[in-house]
mmCIF file of C-alpha atoms in Angstrom:
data_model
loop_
_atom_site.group_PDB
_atom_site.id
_atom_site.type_symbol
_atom_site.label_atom_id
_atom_site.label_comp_id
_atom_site.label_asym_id
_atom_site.label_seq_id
_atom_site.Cartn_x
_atom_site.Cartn_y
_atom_site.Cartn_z
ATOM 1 C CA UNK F 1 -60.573 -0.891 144.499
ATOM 2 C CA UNK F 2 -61.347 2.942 145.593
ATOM 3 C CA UNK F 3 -65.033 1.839 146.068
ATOM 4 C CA UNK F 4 -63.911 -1.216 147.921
ATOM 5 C CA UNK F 5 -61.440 0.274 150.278
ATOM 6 C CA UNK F 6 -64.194 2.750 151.483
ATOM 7 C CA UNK F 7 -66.810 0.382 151.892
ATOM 8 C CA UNK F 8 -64.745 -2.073 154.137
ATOM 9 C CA UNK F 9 -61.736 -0.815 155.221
ATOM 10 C CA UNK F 10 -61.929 3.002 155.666
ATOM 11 C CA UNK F 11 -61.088 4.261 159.031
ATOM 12 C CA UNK F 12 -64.454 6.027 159.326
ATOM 13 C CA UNK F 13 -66.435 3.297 160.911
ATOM 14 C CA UNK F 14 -69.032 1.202 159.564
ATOM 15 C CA UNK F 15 -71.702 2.839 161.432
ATOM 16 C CA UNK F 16 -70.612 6.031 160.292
ATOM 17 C CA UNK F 17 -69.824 5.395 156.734
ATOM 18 C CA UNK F 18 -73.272 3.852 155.958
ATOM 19 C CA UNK F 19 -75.007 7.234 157.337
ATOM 20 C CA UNK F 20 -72.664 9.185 154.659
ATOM 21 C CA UNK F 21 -73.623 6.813 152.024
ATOM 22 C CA UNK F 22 -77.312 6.931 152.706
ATOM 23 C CA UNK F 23 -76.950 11.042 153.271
ATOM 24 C CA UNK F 24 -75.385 10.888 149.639
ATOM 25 C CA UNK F 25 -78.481 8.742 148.457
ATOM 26 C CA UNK F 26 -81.163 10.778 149.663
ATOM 27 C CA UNK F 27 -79.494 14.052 148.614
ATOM 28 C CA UNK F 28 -79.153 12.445 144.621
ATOM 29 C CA UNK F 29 -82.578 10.380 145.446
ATOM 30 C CA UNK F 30 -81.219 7.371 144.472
ATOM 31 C CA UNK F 31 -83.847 4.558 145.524
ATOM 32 C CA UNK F 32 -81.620 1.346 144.573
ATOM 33 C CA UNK F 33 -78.427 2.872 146.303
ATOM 34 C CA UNK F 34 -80.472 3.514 149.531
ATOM 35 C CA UNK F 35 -82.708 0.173 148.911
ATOM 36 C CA UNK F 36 -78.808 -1.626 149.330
ATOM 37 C CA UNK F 37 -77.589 0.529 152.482
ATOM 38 C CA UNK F 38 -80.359 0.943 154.482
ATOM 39 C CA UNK F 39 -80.630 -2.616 155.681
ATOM 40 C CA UNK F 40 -76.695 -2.377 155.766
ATOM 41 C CA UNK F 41 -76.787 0.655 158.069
ATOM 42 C CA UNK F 42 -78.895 -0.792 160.563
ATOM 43 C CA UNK F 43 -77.091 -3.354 161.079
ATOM 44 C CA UNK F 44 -74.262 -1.742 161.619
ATOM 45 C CA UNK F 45 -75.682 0.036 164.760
ATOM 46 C CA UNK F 46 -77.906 3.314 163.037
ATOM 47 C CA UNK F 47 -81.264 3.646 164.582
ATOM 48 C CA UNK F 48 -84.010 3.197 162.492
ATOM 49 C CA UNK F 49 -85.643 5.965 163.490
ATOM 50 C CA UNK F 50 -82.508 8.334 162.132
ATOM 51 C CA UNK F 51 -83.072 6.044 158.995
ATOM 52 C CA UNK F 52 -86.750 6.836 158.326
ATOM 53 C CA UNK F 53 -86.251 10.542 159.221
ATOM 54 C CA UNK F 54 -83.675 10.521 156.607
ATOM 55 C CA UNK F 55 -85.720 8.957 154.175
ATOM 56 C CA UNK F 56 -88.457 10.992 154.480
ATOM 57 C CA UNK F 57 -86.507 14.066 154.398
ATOM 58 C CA UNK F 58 -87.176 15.143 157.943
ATOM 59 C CA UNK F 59 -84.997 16.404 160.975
ATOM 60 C CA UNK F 60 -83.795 13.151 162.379
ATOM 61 C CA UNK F 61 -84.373 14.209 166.090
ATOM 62 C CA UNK F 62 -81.414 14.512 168.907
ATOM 63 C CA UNK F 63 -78.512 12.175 167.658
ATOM 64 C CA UNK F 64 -75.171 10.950 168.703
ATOM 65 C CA UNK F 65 -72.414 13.326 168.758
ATOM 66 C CA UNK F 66 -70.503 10.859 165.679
ATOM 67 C CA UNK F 67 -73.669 10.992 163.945
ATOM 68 C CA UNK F 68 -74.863 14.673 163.903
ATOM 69 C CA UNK F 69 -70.849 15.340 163.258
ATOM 70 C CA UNK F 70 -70.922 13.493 160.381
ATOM 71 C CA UNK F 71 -74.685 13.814 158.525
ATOM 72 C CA UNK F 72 -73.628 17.805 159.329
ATOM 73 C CA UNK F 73 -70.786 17.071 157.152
ATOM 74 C CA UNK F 74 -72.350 15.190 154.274
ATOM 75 C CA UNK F 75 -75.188 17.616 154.273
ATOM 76 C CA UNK F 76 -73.057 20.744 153.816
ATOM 77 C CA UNK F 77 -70.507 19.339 151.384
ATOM 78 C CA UNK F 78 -73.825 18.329 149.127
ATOM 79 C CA UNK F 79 -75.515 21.389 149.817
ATOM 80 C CA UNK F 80 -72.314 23.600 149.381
ATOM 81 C CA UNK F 81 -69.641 21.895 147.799
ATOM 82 C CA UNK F 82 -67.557 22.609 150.571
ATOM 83 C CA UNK F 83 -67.733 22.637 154.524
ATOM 84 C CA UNK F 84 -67.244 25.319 157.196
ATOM 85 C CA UNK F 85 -64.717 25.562 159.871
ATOM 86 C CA UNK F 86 -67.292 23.977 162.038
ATOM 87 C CA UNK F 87 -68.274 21.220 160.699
ATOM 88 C CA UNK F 88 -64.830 20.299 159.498
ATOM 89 C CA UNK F 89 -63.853 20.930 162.908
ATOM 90 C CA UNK F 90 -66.460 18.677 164.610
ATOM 91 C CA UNK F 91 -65.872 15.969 161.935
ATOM 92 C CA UNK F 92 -62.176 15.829 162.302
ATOM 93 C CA UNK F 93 -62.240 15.783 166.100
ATOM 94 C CA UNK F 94 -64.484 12.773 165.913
ATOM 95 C CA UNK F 95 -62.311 11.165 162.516
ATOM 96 C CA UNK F 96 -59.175 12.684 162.497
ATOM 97 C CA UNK F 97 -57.660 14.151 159.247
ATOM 98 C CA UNK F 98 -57.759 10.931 157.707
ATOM 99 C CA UNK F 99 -61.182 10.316 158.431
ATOM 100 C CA UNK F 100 -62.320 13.631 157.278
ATOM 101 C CA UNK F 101 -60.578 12.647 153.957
ATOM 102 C CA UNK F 102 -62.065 9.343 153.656
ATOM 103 C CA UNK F 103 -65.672 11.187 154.414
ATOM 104 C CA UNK F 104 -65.407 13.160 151.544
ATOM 105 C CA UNK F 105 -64.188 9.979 149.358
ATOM 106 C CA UNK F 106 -67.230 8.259 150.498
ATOM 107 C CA UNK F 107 -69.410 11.118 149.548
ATOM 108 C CA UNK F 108 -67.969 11.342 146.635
ATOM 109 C CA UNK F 109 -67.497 7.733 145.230
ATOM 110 C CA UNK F 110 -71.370 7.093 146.556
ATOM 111 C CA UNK F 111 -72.594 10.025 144.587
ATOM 112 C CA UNK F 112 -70.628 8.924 141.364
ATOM 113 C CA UNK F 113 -72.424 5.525 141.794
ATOM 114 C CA UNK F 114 -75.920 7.902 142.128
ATOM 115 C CA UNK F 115 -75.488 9.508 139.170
ATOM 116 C CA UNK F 116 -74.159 6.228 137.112
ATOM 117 C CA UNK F 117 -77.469 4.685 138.926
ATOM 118 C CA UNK F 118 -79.850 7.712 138.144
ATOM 119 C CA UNK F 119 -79.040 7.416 134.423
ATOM 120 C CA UNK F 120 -79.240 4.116 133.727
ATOM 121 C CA UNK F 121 -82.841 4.603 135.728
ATOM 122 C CA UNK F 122 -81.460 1.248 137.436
ATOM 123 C CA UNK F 123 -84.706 -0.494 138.848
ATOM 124 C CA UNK F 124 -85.095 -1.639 142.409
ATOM 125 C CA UNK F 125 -85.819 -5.734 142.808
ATOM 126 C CA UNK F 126 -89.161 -6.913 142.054
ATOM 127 C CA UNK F 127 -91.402 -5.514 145.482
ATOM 128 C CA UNK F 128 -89.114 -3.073 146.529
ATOM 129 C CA UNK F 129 -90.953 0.611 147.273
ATOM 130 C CA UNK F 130 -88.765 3.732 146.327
ATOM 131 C CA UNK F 131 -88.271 5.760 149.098
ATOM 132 C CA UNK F 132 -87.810 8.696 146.710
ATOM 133 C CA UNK F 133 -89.540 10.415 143.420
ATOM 134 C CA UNK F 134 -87.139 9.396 140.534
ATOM 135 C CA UNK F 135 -84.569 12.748 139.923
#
């Protein structure tokens, strides 16, 4: 239900929450989890570009306001376990407290499913090409 609720009904928007799951893939390199969003994210509005930079580990470029709020987010709480004033601040403004919340639950439940994924070495369909090393 948890995994559910922030995949569909979170009040981080689509857009938004796909860049936080795909942040969370890259940073645990988990190939099948980003294999699954990356189509998703685009669809929901992310430019591709952002998504290939991401992939490839590069600086994305200029991006929106929502975005670099948010991938500033994910990338600290991975890198740091925690966030500065800053980037909570920027986060929330753009979120609210609730959506701040929910951000962390998404990074969270998405790198639970990484590691579950990374274990199990869970194979990408049949023609698929990893966009990362295995862990």
């Amino acid at each position: 239900m948890l995994g559910e609720y922030l995949r569909y009904d979170s009040v981080v928007p689509q857009r938004l929450r796909e860049l936080a799951i795909l942040a969370t893939a890259r940073h645990w390199r988990q190939s099948y989890e980003w294999h699954t969003h990356a189509p998703i994210a685009e669809r929901a509005g992310l430019p591709r570009s952002l998504i290939d930079a991401l992939a490839e580990g590069r600086s994305p470029g200029p991006l929106a306001a929502e975005e670099a709020a948010v991938l500033g987010f994910c990338d600290e709480l991975h890198q740091h376990h925690a966030v500065g004033d800053a980037a909570y601040e920027r986060a929330r403004d753009i979120l609210g407290e609730a959506g701040v919340v929910e951000l962390c639950g998404i990074c969270g439940y998405y790198a639970l499913l990484a590691m579950v994924l990374n274990v199990a070495r869970t194979p990408l369909p049949a023609g698929a090409a990893a966009p990362f090393s295995p862990p």
